mmCIF file of C-alpha atoms in Angstrom:
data_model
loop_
_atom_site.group_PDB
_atom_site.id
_atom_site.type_symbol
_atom_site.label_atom_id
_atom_site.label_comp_id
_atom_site.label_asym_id
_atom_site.label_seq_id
_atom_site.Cartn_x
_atom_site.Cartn_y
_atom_site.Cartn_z
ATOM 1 C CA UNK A 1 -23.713 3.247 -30.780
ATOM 2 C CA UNK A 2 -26.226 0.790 -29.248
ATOM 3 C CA UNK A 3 -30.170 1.176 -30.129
ATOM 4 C CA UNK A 4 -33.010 0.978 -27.694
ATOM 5 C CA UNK A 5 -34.047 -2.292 -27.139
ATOM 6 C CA UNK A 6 -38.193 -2.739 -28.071
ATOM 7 C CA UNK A 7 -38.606 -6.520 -27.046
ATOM 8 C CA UNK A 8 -38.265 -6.053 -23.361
ATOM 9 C CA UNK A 9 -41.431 -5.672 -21.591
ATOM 10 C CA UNK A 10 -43.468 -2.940 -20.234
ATOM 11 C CA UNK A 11 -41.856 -3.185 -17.133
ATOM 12 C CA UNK A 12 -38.178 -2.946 -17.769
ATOM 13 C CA UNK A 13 -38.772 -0.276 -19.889
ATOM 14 C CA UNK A 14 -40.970 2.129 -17.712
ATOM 15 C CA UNK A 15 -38.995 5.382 -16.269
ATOM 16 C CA UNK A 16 -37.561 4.632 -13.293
ATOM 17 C CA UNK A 17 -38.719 6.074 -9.902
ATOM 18 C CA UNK A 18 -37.746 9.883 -9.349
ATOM 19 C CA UNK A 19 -34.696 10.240 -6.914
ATOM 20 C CA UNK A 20 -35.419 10.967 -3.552
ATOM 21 C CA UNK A 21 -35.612 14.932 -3.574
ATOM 22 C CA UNK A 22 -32.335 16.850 -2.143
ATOM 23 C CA UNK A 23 -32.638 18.186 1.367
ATOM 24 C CA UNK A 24 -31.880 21.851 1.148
ATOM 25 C CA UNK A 25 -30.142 23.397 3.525
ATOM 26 C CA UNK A 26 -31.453 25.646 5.872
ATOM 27 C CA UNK A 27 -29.099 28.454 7.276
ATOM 28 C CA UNK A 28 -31.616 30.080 9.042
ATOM 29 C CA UNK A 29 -32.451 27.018 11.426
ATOM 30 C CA UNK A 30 -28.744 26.288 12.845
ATOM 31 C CA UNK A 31 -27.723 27.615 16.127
ATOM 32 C CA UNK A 32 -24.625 25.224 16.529
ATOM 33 C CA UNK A 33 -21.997 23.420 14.785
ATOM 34 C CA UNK A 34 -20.258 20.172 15.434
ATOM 35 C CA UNK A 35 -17.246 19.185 13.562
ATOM 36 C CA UNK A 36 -15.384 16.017 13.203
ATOM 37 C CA UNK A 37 -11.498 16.238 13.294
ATOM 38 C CA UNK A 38 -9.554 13.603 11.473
ATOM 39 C CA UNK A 39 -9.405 14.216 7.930
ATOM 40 C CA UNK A 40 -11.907 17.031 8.452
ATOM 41 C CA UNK A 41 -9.811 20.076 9.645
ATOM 42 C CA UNK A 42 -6.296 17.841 9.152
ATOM 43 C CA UNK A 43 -4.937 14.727 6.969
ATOM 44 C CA UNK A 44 -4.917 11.957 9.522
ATOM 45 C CA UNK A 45 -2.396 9.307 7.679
ATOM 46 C CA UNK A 46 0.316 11.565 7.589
ATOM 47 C CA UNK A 47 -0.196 12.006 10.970
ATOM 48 C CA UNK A 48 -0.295 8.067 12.117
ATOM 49 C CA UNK A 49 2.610 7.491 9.814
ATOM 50 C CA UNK A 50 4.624 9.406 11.569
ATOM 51 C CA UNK A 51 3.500 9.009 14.833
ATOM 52 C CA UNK A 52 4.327 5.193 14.091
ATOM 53 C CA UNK A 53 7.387 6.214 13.278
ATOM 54 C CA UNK A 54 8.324 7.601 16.098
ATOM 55 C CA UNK A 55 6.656 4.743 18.608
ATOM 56 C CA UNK A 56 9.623 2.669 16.243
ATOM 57 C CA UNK A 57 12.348 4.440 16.949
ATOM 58 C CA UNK A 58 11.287 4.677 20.420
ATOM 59 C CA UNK A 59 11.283 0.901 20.684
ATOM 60 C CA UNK A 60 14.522 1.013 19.090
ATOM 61 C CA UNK A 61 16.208 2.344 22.169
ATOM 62 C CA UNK A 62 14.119 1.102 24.767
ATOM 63 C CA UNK A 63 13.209 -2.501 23.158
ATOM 64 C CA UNK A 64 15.007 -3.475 20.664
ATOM 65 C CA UNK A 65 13.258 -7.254 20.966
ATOM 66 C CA UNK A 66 10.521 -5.759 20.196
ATOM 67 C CA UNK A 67 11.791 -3.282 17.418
ATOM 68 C CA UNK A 68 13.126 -6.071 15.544
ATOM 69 C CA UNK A 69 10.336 -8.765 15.833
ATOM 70 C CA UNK A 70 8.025 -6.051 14.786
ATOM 71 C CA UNK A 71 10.623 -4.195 12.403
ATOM 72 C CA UNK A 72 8.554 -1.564 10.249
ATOM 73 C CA UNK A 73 5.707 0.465 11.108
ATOM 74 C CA UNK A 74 3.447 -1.844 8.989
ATOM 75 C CA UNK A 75 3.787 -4.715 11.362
ATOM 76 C CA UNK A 76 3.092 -2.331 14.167
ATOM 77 C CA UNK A 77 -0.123 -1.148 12.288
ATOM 78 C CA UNK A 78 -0.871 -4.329 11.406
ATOM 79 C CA UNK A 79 -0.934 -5.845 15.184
ATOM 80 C CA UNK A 80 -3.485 -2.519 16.266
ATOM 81 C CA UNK A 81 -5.690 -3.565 13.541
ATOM 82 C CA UNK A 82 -5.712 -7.851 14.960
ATOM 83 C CA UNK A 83 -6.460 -5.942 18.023
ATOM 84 C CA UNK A 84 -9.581 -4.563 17.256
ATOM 85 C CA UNK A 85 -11.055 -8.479 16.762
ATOM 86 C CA UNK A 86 -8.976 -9.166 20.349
ATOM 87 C CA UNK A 87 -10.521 -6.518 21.776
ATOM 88 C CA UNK A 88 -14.203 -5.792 21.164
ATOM 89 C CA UNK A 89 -14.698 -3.972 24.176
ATOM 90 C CA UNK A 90 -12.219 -1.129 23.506
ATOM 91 C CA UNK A 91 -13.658 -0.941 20.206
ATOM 92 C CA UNK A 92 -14.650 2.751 20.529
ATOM 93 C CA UNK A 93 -11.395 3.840 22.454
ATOM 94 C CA UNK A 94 -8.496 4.071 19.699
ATOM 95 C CA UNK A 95 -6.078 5.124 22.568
ATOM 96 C CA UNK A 96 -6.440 1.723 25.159
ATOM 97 C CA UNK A 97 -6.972 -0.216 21.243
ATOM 98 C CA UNK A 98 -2.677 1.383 20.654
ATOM 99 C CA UNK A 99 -1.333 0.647 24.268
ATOM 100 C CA UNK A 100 -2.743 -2.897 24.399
ATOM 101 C CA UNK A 101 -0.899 -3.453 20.606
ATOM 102 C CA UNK A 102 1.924 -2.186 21.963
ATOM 103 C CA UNK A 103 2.009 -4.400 24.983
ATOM 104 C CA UNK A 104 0.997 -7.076 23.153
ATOM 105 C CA UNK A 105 3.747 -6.435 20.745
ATOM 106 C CA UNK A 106 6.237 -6.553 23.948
ATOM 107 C CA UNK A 107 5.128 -9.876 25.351
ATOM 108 C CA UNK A 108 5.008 -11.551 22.313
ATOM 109 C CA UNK A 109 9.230 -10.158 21.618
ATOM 110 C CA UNK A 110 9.881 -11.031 25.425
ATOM 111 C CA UNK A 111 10.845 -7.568 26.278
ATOM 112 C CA UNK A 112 8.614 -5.577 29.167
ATOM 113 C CA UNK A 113 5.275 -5.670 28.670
ATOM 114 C CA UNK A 114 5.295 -2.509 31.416
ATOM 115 C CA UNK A 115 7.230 -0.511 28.594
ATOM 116 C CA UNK A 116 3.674 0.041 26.534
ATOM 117 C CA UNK A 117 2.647 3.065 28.952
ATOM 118 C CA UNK A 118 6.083 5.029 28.251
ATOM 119 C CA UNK A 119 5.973 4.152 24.321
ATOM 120 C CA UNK A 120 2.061 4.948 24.171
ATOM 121 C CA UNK A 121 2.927 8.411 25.464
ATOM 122 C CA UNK A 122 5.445 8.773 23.114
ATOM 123 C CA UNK A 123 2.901 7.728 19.994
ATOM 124 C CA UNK A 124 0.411 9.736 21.386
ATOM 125 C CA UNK A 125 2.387 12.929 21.659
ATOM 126 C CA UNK A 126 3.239 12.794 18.291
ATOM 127 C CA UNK A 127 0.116 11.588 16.910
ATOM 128 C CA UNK A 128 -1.366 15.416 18.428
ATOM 129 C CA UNK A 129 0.957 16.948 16.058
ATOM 130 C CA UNK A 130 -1.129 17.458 13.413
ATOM 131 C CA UNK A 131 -0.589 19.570 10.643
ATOM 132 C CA UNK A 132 -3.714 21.625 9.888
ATOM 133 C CA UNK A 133 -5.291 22.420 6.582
ATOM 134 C CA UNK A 134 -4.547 25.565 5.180
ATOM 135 C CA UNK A 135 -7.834 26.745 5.406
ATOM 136 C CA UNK A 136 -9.030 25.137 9.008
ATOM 137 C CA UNK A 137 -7.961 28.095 11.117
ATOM 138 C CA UNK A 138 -9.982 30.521 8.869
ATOM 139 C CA UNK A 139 -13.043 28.939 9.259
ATOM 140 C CA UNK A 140 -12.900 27.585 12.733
ATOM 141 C CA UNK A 141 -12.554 31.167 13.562
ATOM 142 C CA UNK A 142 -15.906 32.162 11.023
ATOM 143 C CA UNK A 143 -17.827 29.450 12.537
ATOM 144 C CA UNK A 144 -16.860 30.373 16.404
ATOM 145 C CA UNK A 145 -17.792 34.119 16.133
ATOM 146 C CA UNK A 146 -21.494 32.977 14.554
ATOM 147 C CA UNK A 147 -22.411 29.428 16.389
ATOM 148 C CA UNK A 148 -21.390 27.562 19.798
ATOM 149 C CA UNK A 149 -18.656 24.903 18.075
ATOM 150 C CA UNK A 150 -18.324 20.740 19.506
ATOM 151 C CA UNK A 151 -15.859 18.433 18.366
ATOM 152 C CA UNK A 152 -17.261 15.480 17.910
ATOM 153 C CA UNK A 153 -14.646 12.305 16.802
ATOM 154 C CA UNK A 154 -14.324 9.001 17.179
ATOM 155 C CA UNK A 155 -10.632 9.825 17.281
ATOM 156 C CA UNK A 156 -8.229 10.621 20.146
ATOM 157 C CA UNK A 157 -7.104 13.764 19.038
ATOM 158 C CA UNK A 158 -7.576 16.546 21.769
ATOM 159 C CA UNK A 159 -7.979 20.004 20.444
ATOM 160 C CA UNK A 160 -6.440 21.757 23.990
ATOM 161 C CA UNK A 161 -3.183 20.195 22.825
ATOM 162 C CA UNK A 162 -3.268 20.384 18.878
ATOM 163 C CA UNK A 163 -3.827 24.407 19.309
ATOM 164 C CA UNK A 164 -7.739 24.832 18.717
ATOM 165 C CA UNK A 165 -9.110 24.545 21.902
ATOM 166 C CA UNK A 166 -10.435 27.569 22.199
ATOM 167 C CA UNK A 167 -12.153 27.579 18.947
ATOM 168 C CA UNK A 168 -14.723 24.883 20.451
ATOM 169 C CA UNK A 169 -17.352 24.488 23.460
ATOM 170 C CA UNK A 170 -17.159 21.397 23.969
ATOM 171 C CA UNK A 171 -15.245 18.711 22.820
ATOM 172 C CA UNK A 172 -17.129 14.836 22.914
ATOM 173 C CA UNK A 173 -15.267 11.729 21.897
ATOM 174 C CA UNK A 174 -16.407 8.265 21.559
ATOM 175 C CA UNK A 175 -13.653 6.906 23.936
ATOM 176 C CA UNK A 176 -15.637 8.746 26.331
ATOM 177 C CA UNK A 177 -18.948 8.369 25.448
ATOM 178 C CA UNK A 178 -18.889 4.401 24.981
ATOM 179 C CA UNK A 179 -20.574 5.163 21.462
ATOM 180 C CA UNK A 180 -18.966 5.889 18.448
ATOM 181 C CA UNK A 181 -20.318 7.944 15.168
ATOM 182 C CA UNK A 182 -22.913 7.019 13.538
ATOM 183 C CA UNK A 183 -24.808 5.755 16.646
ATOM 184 C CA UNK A 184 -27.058 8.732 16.560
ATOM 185 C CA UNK A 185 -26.243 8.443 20.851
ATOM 186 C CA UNK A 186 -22.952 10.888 20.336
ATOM 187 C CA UNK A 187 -24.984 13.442 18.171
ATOM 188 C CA UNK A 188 -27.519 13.808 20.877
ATOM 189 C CA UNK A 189 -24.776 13.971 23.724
ATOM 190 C CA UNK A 190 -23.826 17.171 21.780
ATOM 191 C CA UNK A 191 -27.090 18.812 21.328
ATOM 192 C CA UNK A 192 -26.988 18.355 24.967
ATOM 193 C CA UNK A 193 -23.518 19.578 25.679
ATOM 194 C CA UNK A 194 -24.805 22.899 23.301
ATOM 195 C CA UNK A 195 -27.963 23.060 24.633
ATOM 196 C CA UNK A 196 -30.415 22.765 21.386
ATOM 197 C CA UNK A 197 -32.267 20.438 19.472
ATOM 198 C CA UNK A 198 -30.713 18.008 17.641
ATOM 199 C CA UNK A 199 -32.581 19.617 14.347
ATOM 200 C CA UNK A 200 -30.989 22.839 15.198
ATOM 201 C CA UNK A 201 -27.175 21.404 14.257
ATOM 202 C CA UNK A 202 -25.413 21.846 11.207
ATOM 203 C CA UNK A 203 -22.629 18.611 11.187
ATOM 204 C CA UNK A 204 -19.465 18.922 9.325
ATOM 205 C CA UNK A 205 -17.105 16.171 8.325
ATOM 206 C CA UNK A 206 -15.436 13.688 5.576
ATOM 207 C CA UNK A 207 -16.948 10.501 6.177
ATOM 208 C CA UNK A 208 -20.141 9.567 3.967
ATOM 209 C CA UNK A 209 -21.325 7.163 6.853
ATOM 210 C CA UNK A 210 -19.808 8.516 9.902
ATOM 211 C CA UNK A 211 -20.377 11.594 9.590
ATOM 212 C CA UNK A 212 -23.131 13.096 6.666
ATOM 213 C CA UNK A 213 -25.504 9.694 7.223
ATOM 214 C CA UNK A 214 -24.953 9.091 10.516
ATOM 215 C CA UNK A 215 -25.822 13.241 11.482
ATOM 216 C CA UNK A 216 -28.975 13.160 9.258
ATOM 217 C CA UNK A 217 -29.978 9.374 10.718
ATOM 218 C CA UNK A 218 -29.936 11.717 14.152
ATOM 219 C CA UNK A 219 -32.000 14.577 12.897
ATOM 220 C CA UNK A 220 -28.829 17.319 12.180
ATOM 221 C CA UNK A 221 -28.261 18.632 9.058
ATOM 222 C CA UNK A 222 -25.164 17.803 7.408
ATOM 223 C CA UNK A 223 -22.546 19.038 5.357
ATOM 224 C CA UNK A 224 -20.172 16.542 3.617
ATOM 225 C CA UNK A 225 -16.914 17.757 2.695
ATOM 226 C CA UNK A 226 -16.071 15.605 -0.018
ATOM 227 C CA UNK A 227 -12.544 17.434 -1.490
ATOM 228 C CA UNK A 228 -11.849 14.287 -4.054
ATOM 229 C CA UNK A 229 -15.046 14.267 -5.200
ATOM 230 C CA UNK A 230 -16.774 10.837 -4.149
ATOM 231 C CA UNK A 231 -19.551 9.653 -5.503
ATOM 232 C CA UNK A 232 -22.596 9.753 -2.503
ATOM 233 C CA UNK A 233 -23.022 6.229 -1.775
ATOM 234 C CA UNK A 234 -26.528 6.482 -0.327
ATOM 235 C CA UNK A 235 -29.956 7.130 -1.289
ATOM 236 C CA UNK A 236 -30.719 10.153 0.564
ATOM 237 C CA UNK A 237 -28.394 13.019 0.086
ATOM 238 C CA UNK A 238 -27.035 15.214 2.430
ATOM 239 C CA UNK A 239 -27.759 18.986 3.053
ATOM 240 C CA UNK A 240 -25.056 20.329 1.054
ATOM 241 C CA UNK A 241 -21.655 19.236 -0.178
ATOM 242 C CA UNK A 242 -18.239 21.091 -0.585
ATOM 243 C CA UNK A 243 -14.996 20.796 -1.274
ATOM 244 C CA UNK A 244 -13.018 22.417 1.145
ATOM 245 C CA UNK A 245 -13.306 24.491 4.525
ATOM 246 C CA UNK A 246 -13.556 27.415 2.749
ATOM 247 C CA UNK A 247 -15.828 26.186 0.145
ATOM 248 C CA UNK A 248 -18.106 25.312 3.867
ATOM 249 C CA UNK A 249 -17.037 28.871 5.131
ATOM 250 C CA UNK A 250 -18.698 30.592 1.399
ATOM 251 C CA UNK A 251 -21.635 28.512 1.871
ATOM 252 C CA UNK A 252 -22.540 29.671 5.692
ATOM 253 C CA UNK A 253 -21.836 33.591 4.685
#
């Protein structure tokens, strides 16, 4: 067991500032809810993987040029990611940033570079199946019968078509918006779109920076759900963490 060390000086042996106290949540102050998607309410790598997949196969039949210059789905994820240096200025729109790999990934195999729109649909189609956590039905239902409900993703998932539509308000993305989480800019286009302050939403989601930081950076209060147990990678804390939806649905009761 190591000792104490005594020949440091005064300084490096002090007691440390005190953390940064822990925002307590306030129940009483929300009249809304806004709710990230991906990896929020549903695993979204499952859901890519298979969607890629399928764009594959797809290409297959209908370019096989293409399907074997490009000949596993890694190579297709791999040109959508070079596309995001390509293509700054669809940076916040993941749906143009997947049709301009794919037609990239045409030209380049010589087959029809008109072929991305049909393939795109058939990605995107499959990238809406989503399988939903056991739990997310539950409380999107809790949280609908107590608070107005927005969507609010930097994804392309649209909740008409996955089956939870009606569970929501409003539903804001950043392909629309021009501005993706955390720019506070989306988290005041949904206090807008609920009609309340900014202070007056609770923000739910996975991502440490996206989501918890980027909501309390805009004045919401935040609730990370944080299922594998990360470590907070930030000073200031958010409002509460859980585990799960349900472990969300127990603390809002």
């Amino acid at each position: 067991m190591s000792l104490p060390r005594t020949d440091l000086p005064p300084s490096a042996t002090s007691t440390p500032p005190a953390a940064l106290p822990v925002p307590q949540l306030d129940v009483s102050r929300i009249r809304a809810i806004t709710l990230d998607l991906d990896d929020t309410l549903w695993p979204i790598w499952p859901t890519i993987a298979r969607a890629e997949k399928v764009l594959l196969q797809w290409l297959q039949q209908h370019a096989p040029a293409t399907a074997a210059l490009f000949g596993d789905t890694a190579a297709l994820r791999a040109i959508r990611d070079q596309m995001v240096g390509l293509r700054p200025d669809l940076q916040h729109d993941l749906s143009a940033l997947r049709r301009e790999s794919i037609r990239t990934a045409l030209t380049q195999a010589g087959d029809d570079p008109a072929l991305a729109e049909p393939a795109f649909d058939r990605f995107f189609a499959e990238r809406q199946r989503v399988q939903l956590f056991d739990d997310a039905h539950d409380t999107l239902a809790f949280l609908a019968s107590r608070y107005p409900v927005a969507a609010v993703s930097n994804g392309n998932a649209d909740v008409h078509v996955v089956g939870i539509g009606h569970y929501f308000r409003h539903s804001l993305s950043a392909a629309v918006l021009g501005v993706a989480k955390p720019d506070a800019r989306i988290f005041h286009a949904a206090a807008q779109a609920l009609q309340v302050q900014p202070h007056e939403i609770l923000h739910v989601g996975d991502d440490a920076t996206l989501d918890a930081r980027g909501a309390m950076e805009a004045g919401l209060q935040a609730v990370w759900i944080n299922p594998a147990e990360h470590a907070w990678p930030y000073e200031a804390p958010p409002h509460a963490t859980v585990g799960s939806l349900t472990a969300l649905r127990q603390l809002l009761s």
